[in-house]
Amino acid sequence: QVRLAEFGGGLVQTGGSLRLSCAASGRTFSDFPMGWFRQSPGKEREFVAASSWSGGSQYYADSVKGRFTISRDNNVNSVYLQMNALKPEDTAVYYCARRRSGTDFSREYEYDYWGQGTQVTVSS
C-alpha cells in the first residue's frame, strides 16, 4: 500500500513563493516517477510537473515552465514543488501522484496513487 501526503500549501501574494512537499510511504518510492497536478474550482485537474525516478529528468506544463521546479529526495521518500513568481491563476488544490508507467507524463491515467491535495491560494 502506498500513501502520499502533501504539505506546504497556503495563502501567498502575487509574485510570492511556496514550496510543496509530498511524503510517500512504501519501500519502492525510488522506483517510480512522480508528478504534481492541480485542480481549480470548476476546472479539470491538470498536469503541472513530473520527475523521473532518479530526478534526473523533469517535465513541466507550459504554464509553469521557468517558475516551478520539481525535485525529489529518494533517501526520504519525498518529492517537492518549488513555486516562484506565483500568479492568481496558480490558485488550486495541488496533488502529488505516483506514475505507474506509460509514455506521457501529463496523462492522469498513467498515475496510480494520489495524495489528498493541498490548497494553494494566490491573492492579487
C-alpha positions as a printed NumPy array, in Angstrom:
array([[  0.   ,   0.   ,   0.   ],
       [  1.315,   3.412,  -0.978],
       [  0.233,   6.566,   0.775],
       [  1.041,  10.086,  -0.362],
       [  0.619,  13.191,   1.76 ],
       [  1.114,  16.762,   0.571],
       [  2.272,  19.642,   2.756],
       [  3.116,  23.279,   2.344],
       [  0.076,  24.873,   0.788],
       [ -1.215,  28.218,   1.959],
       [ -2.063,  31.786,   1.08 ],
       [  0.537,  33.903,  -0.708],
       [  0.521,  37.189,  -2.569],
       [  1.112,  37.514,  -6.289],
       [  4.816,  37.192,  -7.01 ],
       [  5.452,  35.172,  -3.879],
       [  6.8  ,  31.663,  -3.436],
       [  5.733,  28.417,  -1.834],
       [  7.355,  25.024,  -1.562],
       [  5.128,  21.985,  -1.566],
       [  6.28 ,  18.666,  -0.185],
       [  4.891,  15.202,  -0.754],
       [  5.842,  12.394,   1.588],
       [  5.39 ,   8.831,   0.396],
       [  5.128,   5.613,   2.32 ],
       [  6.435,   2.344,   0.951],
       [  9.84 ,   0.99 ,   0.093],
       [  9.601,   1.344,  -3.68 ],
       [  9.36 ,   5.122,  -3.914],
       [ 12.614,   5.44 ,  -5.821],
       [ 11.421,   3.001,  -8.496],
       [  8.737,   5.296,  -9.826],
       [  8.452,   8.672, -11.491],
       [  6.361,  11.192,  -9.572],
       [  4.176,  14.055, -10.654],
       [  2.259,  17.096,  -9.486],
       [ -1.198,  18.017, -10.745],
       [ -3.589,  20.774,  -9.755],
       [ -7.304,  21.465,  -9.889],
       [ -9.035,  24.824,  -9.74 ],
       [-12.756,  25.214,  -8.938],
       [-14.849,  24.374, -11.952],
       [-11.9  ,  23.074, -13.942],
       [-10.491,  19.659, -14.699],
       [ -7.365,  18.505, -12.97 ],
       [ -4.279,  19.441, -14.983],
       [ -0.679,  18.37 , -15.166],
       [  1.895,  20.634, -13.546],
       [  5.238,  18.846, -13.375],
       [  6.826,  15.407, -13.263],
       [ 10.13 ,  13.897, -12.297],
       [ 11.785,  10.72 , -13.488],
       [ 12.512,   8.062, -10.874],
       [ 16.036,   9.35 , -10.366],
       [ 15.176,  13.031, -10.521],
       [ 17.471,  13.413, -13.495],
       [ 14.695,  14.441, -15.867],
       [ 11.871,  16.913, -15.26 ],
       [  8.811,  17.79 , -17.282],
       [  6.641,  20.875, -16.952],
       [  3.401,  22.303, -18.207],
       [  3.975,  25.367, -20.341],
       [  2.044,  27.477, -17.845],
       [  4.593,  26.895, -15.076],
       [  7.813,  26.458, -17.022],
       [ 10.513,  28.748, -15.688],
       [  8.62 ,  29.422, -12.453],
       [  8.158,  25.98 , -10.862],
       [ 10.799,  23.37 , -10.114],
       [ 10.16 ,  19.745,  -9.243],
       [ 12.731,  17.788,  -7.284],
       [ 12.878,  14.648,  -5.212],
       [ 14.898,  13.057,  -2.442],
       [ 14.688,   9.29 ,  -2.642],
       [ 16.512,   8.957,   0.682],
       [ 13.478,  10.371,   2.489],
       [ 10.761,   9.264,   0.043],
       [  9.765,  12.803,  -0.828],
       [  9.058,  14.912,  -3.872],
       [  8.905,  18.695,  -3.865],
       [  7.474,  21.507,  -5.94 ],
       [  9.133,  24.887,  -5.597],
       [  6.765,  27.536,  -6.901],
       [  8.086,  31.028,  -7.596],
       [  6.554,  34.116,  -9.167],
       [  3.102,  32.86 ,  -8.259],
       [  0.074,  34.224, -10.066],
       [ -3.615,  34.244,  -9.109],
       [ -4.228,  31.651, -11.831],
       [ -1.987,  29.244,  -9.922],
       [ -4.67 ,  29.051,  -7.233],
       [ -5.719,  25.412,  -6.982],
       [ -5.577,  22.254,  -4.96 ],
       [ -2.235,  20.616,  -5.709],
       [ -1.863,  16.846,  -5.764],
       [  1.17 ,  14.629,  -5.92 ],
       [  0.895,  11.276,  -7.619],
       [  2.958,   8.21 ,  -8.372],
       [  3.344,   7.375, -12.041],
       [  2.852,   3.711, -12.809],
       [  4.005,   3.558, -16.411],
       [  3.285,   4.934, -19.841],
       [  4.537,   7.289, -22.459],
       [  3.099,  10.658, -21.488],
       [  3.901,  12.226, -18.132],
       [  0.968,  14.591, -18.424],
       [ -1.745,  11.909, -18.559],
       [ -3.642,  11.309, -15.317],
       [ -4.364,   7.681, -16.151],
       [ -0.664,   6.899, -16.031],
       [ -0.656,   7.636, -12.281],
       [ -1.93 ,   5.067,  -9.818],
       [ -1.627,   6.603,  -6.335],
       [ -2.697,  10.118,  -5.353],
       [ -2.466,  12.273,  -2.285],
       [ -5.376,  14.189,  -0.779],
       [ -4.137,  17.517,  -2.029],
       [ -3.066,  20.803,  -0.502],
       [ -4.682,  24.169,  -1.183],
       [ -2.626,  26.961,  -2.717],
       [ -4.249,  30.388,  -2.896],
       [ -2.543,  33.313,  -4.609],
       [ -4.068,  36.691,  -3.856],
       [ -3.914,  39.563,  -6.309]])
